[in-house]
Amino acid sequence: MMKRAQPEVEIIGFLRAKEGAYASGQTISRALGISRTAVWKHIVSLRKAGYPIEGSSRKGYMLLKPGSPPFNAPFNAIELSSAVSTETIGRDIHFFPSLDSTNAKALALARDGAPEGTVVVADSQERGRGRLGRKWISPAGTNLYTSVILRPAIPPHMAQTLTLLSAVAVAETIALFSPVTPAVKWPNDILVDSRKVAGILTEMSSETDRINFVVIGIGVNVNWDMKNAPDEIRRTATSLKEKKGADVPRVEFVAALYSSLEKWYKIFNKEGRLPIVKAWRGWFNGEGKPVKVKGSPDTKGLCLGIDDFGALLVRLSSGNIARVVAGDVE
Ligand code: BT5
């Protein structure tokens, strides 16, 4: 696990502040209160992690500026810890280059008592999960896969609001980085130009009347070159890079996402579900359109939006209004 104040995070912060100038080993060792040998050991491991740090026995250490080759901003615990500035969400970051599923890991951590706000991030997933046993394709080096542990004091039937809350946070964050305004698709997708750019998987452990913990899993196609996606995904999905025509910095994206999640979670804890439902409606553009929901039973009609509990309302040809709590919109 990476706590914020680890020496390597501090050393990188220190060298960055020097903006391409040297800092002597002694200065760093004093500033951090660790020995010069310890500084040197951390520099070695930072270089292994991909940071281009030059060393001179006379002048000390210097981090090459971003943008100057071979600097290629790494996606790792150090960068994440330096960028994330939230109080709760992201205060403990568990980063893995590769994992079966960040949700599986977060569920295990939550069962072991990990506090609210603990997050898991992976650069790639071997068995990324969608809903209902479906797969989430999770290649390395390009996208975002993260899971957030929450411990809300709410009854289980209100957990659906947390999916809506997460969709609002993801949409809001995407809007900061994408030239095209995103839209939410009920119940758990974010679309850009009608193509899926992000998905949310909420899993929880609960008693009859209270939630033990919730894990919110979020997958965002950030810099995926869609040429590399399997055919069936390419037909329906997109990435932020595809829309923007340029890379989106993953670390900044995650930091913004956690800030947005934290903001909406505070609002939820203070004011309940209504502001969340209202915000979700603001990102929804399916109202008044024909809709087909695959579920049990299948439902077809005119979409009337969501009710205050997050259920989808569909006007059937009979004139009756169906309230759909689970399913896949086609
Ligand atoms: C979802 O499921 O959209 C929820 C996806 C949640 C993924 C995150 S990643 C971090 C965390 N850890 C996990 O293990 N999971 C979460 P669903 O609505 O069931 O959609 C799944 C369907 O989306 C698949 O059946 C594919 O058709 C399609 N799909 C799979 N990978 C995709 C991708 N990378 N981009 C867009 N569509 C994808």
XYZ file of C-alpha atoms and ligand atoms in Angstrom:
368
model
C 0.000 0.000 0.000
C 1.123 3.530 -0.700
C 0.534 6.142 1.945
C 0.939 9.710 0.796
C 4.023 10.571 2.791
C 6.294 7.785 1.648
C 9.909 8.885 0.996
C 9.771 8.129 -2.725
C 6.715 10.327 -3.167
C 8.514 13.064 -1.262
C 11.732 12.700 -3.243
C 9.868 12.973 -6.535
C 7.982 15.991 -5.202
C 11.246 17.551 -4.084
C 13.014 16.967 -7.405
C 10.003 18.216 -9.383
C 9.981 21.430 -7.393
C 13.594 21.943 -8.531
C 12.326 22.080 -12.112
C 15.283 20.495 -13.803
C 17.942 21.757 -11.387
C 20.104 19.508 -9.192
C 19.449 18.849 -5.519
C 22.316 17.488 -3.474
C 21.958 14.175 -1.683
C 22.582 16.022 1.551
C 19.771 18.530 0.965
C 17.327 15.722 0.243
C 18.475 13.691 3.215
C 18.014 16.704 5.532
C 14.644 17.647 4.089
C 13.294 14.139 4.520
C 15.100 13.268 7.714
C 16.630 10.103 6.266
C 20.257 9.067 5.674
C 22.055 9.767 2.404
C 22.344 6.032 1.844
C 18.575 5.768 2.169
C 18.177 8.613 -0.338
C 20.448 6.803 -2.753
C 18.492 3.533 -2.346
C 15.225 5.314 -3.078
C 16.759 6.973 -6.142
C 17.758 3.532 -7.429
C 14.245 2.197 -7.019
C 12.717 5.340 -8.561
C 14.922 4.871 -11.615
C 13.744 1.262 -11.818
C 10.166 2.564 -11.710
C 10.899 4.627 -14.823
C 11.888 8.040 -13.472
C 14.781 9.554 -15.441
C 16.914 10.835 -12.556
C 20.424 11.958 -13.396
C 23.098 11.694 -10.736
C 26.297 13.623 -10.402
C 28.720 12.998 -7.552
C 29.333 16.754 -7.341
C 25.854 18.197 -7.860
C 23.501 15.496 -6.620
C 20.304 14.400 -8.350
C 18.134 15.896 -11.050
C 14.812 14.731 -12.480
C 14.454 15.361 -16.197
C 11.485 17.566 -16.986
C 8.305 15.916 -18.250
C 8.221 16.058 -21.993
C 11.960 15.677 -22.375
C 12.735 12.147 -23.501
C 13.112 9.592 -22.023
C 10.551 10.987 -19.560
C 7.298 9.145 -20.004
C 5.026 9.939 -17.070
C 4.647 6.610 -15.298
C 1.307 5.369 -14.008
C 2.142 4.142 -10.549
C 1.536 4.557 -6.840
C 3.985 7.437 -6.568
C 2.262 9.526 -9.229
C -1.180 8.693 -7.893
C -0.253 9.554 -4.320
C 1.276 12.852 -5.421
C -1.739 13.869 -7.499
C -4.631 12.802 -5.288
C -5.622 15.576 -2.899
C -8.917 14.336 -1.468
C -9.619 13.864 2.236
C -11.220 10.443 2.175
C -11.510 8.898 -1.247
C -8.030 7.850 -2.272
C -6.386 8.404 1.108
C -5.130 4.819 0.962
C -4.138 3.798 -2.540
C -3.416 0.181 -3.418
C -1.793 0.160 -6.840
C -0.992 -2.937 -8.898
C 0.563 -3.174 -12.364
C -1.724 -6.144 -12.926
C -4.605 -7.679 -10.983
C -7.388 -10.155 -11.626
C -10.028 -7.521 -10.806
C -9.838 -4.321 -8.757
C -13.343 -5.082 -7.453
C -12.282 -8.523 -6.232
C -9.276 -6.973 -4.488
C -11.323 -4.148 -2.953
C -13.959 -6.603 -1.676
C -11.210 -8.622 0.017
C -9.675 -5.498 1.558
C -13.081 -4.308 2.761
C -13.748 -7.690 4.353
C -10.422 -7.274 6.180
C -11.594 -3.922 7.532
C -10.062 -1.408 5.087
C -11.466 2.041 5.908
C -13.894 4.019 3.813
C -12.177 5.770 0.947
C -9.584 3.053 0.350
C -9.057 2.664 -3.384
C -7.569 -0.006 -5.603
C -6.059 0.897 -8.963
C -4.613 -1.478 -11.553
C -2.843 -0.778 -14.811
C -4.394 -3.925 -16.258
C -6.881 -6.613 -15.229
C -6.795 -10.289 -16.125
C -10.435 -10.860 -15.236
C -12.089 -7.448 -15.238
C -15.749 -7.879 -14.325
C -18.874 -6.421 -15.852
C -22.355 -7.037 -14.474
C -23.977 -10.493 -14.501
C -20.705 -12.336 -15.029
C -19.787 -10.336 -18.123
C -16.213 -9.337 -18.864
C -14.584 -5.930 -18.835
C -11.726 -5.816 -21.325
C -8.781 -4.294 -19.467
C -5.566 -3.920 -21.457
C -2.384 -2.489 -19.864
C -0.839 0.943 -20.285
C -3.902 2.815 -21.499
C -7.074 2.809 -19.409
C -8.334 3.274 -15.882
C -9.551 0.468 -13.625
C -10.312 1.506 -10.076
C -12.495 0.400 -7.167
C -13.509 2.509 -4.204
C -14.583 1.189 -0.795
C -17.462 3.036 0.878
C -19.155 2.345 4.191
C -22.358 4.366 3.970
C -24.848 4.309 6.837
C -27.810 3.508 4.583
C -30.169 0.573 4.116
C -29.319 -1.848 1.259
C -32.180 -0.684 -0.976
C -30.534 2.716 -1.249
C -27.307 1.336 -2.691
C -28.546 1.976 -6.227
C -28.108 5.694 -5.513
C -24.371 5.076 -5.168
C -24.252 3.774 -8.740
C -26.045 6.920 -9.891
C -23.677 9.011 -7.767
C -20.662 7.335 -9.370
C -22.098 7.820 -12.854
C -22.483 11.534 -12.114
C -18.869 11.752 -10.907
C -17.556 9.833 -13.938
C -19.582 11.979 -16.360
C -18.450 15.165 -14.662
C -14.804 14.070 -14.831
C -15.056 12.978 -18.455
C -16.545 16.377 -19.301
C -13.324 17.969 -17.994
C -11.166 15.956 -20.387
C -13.341 15.287 -23.433
C -14.355 17.716 -26.144
C -17.691 15.870 -26.425
C -20.170 16.139 -23.551
C -20.805 12.684 -22.074
C -24.209 11.210 -21.289
C -25.277 8.665 -18.688
C -27.065 5.527 -19.780
C -29.241 3.731 -17.267
C -28.198 2.034 -15.092
C -24.420 2.163 -15.140
C -22.803 3.307 -18.392
C -21.279 6.540 -19.565
C -21.473 7.251 -23.262
C -19.766 9.672 -25.564
C -21.437 10.116 -28.949
C -23.661 7.117 -28.083
C -20.652 4.849 -27.504
C -19.648 3.324 -24.195
C -16.587 4.973 -22.719
C -17.019 3.880 -19.092
C -18.846 1.285 -17.016
C -19.597 1.012 -13.316
C -19.982 -2.149 -11.266
C -21.338 -1.746 -7.735
C -20.962 -4.722 -5.381
C -21.801 -4.835 -1.715
C -21.970 -6.783 1.485
C -25.008 -6.150 3.626
C -27.299 -7.348 6.387
C -31.069 -7.081 5.964
C -31.196 -3.548 7.310
C -27.738 -2.124 6.818
C -24.796 -2.096 4.470
C -21.426 -3.375 5.671
C -19.577 -1.921 2.718
C -19.964 -1.067 -0.934
C -17.329 -1.404 -3.630
C -17.733 0.869 -6.615
C -15.762 -0.382 -9.603
C -15.127 2.061 -12.406
C -13.579 1.279 -15.767
C -12.845 4.137 -18.174
C -11.425 3.799 -21.662
C -8.938 6.617 -21.445
C -6.213 6.234 -24.059
C -7.255 2.981 -25.677
C -6.428 2.865 -29.353
C -9.718 1.352 -30.496
C -7.947 -0.412 -33.360
C -6.633 -2.753 -30.678
C -10.078 -3.521 -29.245
C -11.901 -6.735 -30.137
C -14.397 -6.267 -33.005
C -17.531 -6.603 -30.893
C -16.270 -3.919 -28.488
C -15.105 -1.572 -31.235
C -18.618 -1.518 -32.652
C -20.136 -0.130 -29.455
C -17.297 1.482 -27.483
C -14.935 4.411 -27.685
C -12.149 6.021 -25.660
C -11.426 9.574 -24.549
C -8.351 9.595 -26.749
C -10.384 8.637 -29.787
C -12.637 11.649 -29.191
C -9.907 14.084 -28.261
C -7.309 13.002 -30.765
C -4.686 13.203 -28.017
C -3.668 11.350 -24.873
C -5.482 12.171 -21.656
C -3.220 12.095 -18.554
C -4.490 9.121 -16.560
C -3.112 10.314 -13.238
C -4.845 13.680 -13.497
C -8.007 11.954 -14.590
C -8.065 9.689 -11.524
C -7.309 12.575 -9.189
C -10.216 14.557 -10.656
C -12.472 11.510 -10.472
C -11.786 10.963 -6.759
C -12.423 14.666 -6.075
C -15.740 14.495 -7.849
C -16.722 11.268 -6.084
C -15.835 12.780 -2.743
C -17.822 15.939 -3.468
C -20.983 13.999 -4.413
C -20.584 11.516 -1.573
C -20.487 14.421 0.903
C -23.626 15.874 -0.664
C -25.299 12.447 -0.467
C -24.403 12.014 3.212
C -25.699 15.475 4.041
C -28.738 15.849 1.827
C -29.712 12.333 0.794
C -30.466 10.943 -2.605
C -32.453 13.767 -4.241
C -29.530 16.000 -5.287
C -27.856 12.889 -6.754
C -30.920 11.888 -8.745
C -31.277 15.455 -9.967
C -27.626 15.624 -11.061
C -27.959 12.263 -12.829
C -30.977 13.547 -14.765
C -28.826 16.463 -15.884
C -26.498 14.029 -17.693
C -29.299 11.892 -19.115
C -30.567 12.452 -22.635
C -32.812 9.414 -23.090
C -36.024 10.971 -21.838
C -38.840 10.968 -24.364
C -37.064 8.405 -26.535
C -38.187 4.865 -27.305
C -36.503 2.326 -25.058
C -36.155 -1.450 -24.864
C -34.991 -3.011 -21.611
C -33.790 -6.591 -21.524
C -34.581 -8.020 -18.131
C -37.221 -10.124 -16.516
C -39.618 -9.352 -18.037
C -38.425 -7.420 -21.129
C -39.928 -3.939 -21.266
C -40.533 -1.777 -24.315
C -41.976 1.720 -24.559
C -41.233 5.395 -24.167
C -38.562 6.363 -21.641
C -39.798 8.765 -18.963
C -36.484 9.029 -17.111
C -35.793 7.768 -13.582
C -37.836 8.073 -10.415
C -36.423 9.361 -7.123
C -35.118 5.888 -6.260
C -33.200 5.465 -9.512
C -35.657 3.079 -11.189
C -36.265 3.545 -14.922
C -39.801 4.582 -15.860
C -41.177 3.302 -19.155
C -44.582 4.180 -20.641
C -45.918 0.990 -22.208
C -48.129 0.890 -25.314
C -51.036 0.116 -22.959
C -50.497 3.521 -21.379
C -49.379 1.980 -18.087
C -46.054 3.022 -16.609
C -43.552 0.270 -15.830
C -40.968 0.782 -13.101
C -37.769 -1.098 -14.026
C -35.221 -1.695 -11.284
C -32.725 -3.886 -13.151
C -31.927 -4.732 -16.737
C -29.979 -3.727 -19.830
C -31.161 -0.891 -22.027
C -30.728 -1.628 -25.706
C -20.115 -2.693 -16.853
O -20.720 -3.917 -16.987
O -20.185 -1.779 -17.646
C -19.282 -2.547 -15.592
C -17.832 -2.494 -15.905
C -17.022 -2.219 -14.670
C -15.561 -2.371 -14.916
C -14.750 -1.942 -13.734
S -13.042 -1.856 -14.096
C -12.655 -1.648 -12.437
C -13.598 -2.573 -11.654
N -13.018 -3.889 -11.504
C -13.713 -4.804 -12.179
O -13.431 -6.025 -12.222
N -14.778 -4.227 -12.776
C -14.842 -2.817 -12.493
P -21.794 -4.262 -18.073
O -22.850 -3.213 -18.107
O -22.183 -5.661 -17.762
O -21.035 -4.179 -19.433
C -20.144 -5.208 -19.838
C -20.154 -5.237 -21.352
O -19.489 -4.074 -21.866
C -19.395 -6.410 -21.924
O -20.214 -7.517 -22.057
C -18.932 -5.870 -23.274
O -19.969 -5.954 -24.236
C -18.720 -4.412 -23.009
N -17.300 -4.108 -22.678
C -16.371 -4.918 -22.138
N -15.216 -4.265 -21.972
C -15.427 -3.004 -22.413
C -14.612 -1.863 -22.479
N -13.362 -1.830 -22.026
N -15.174 -0.743 -23.002
C -16.447 -0.711 -23.425
N -17.257 -1.774 -23.397
C -16.752 -2.911 -22.872
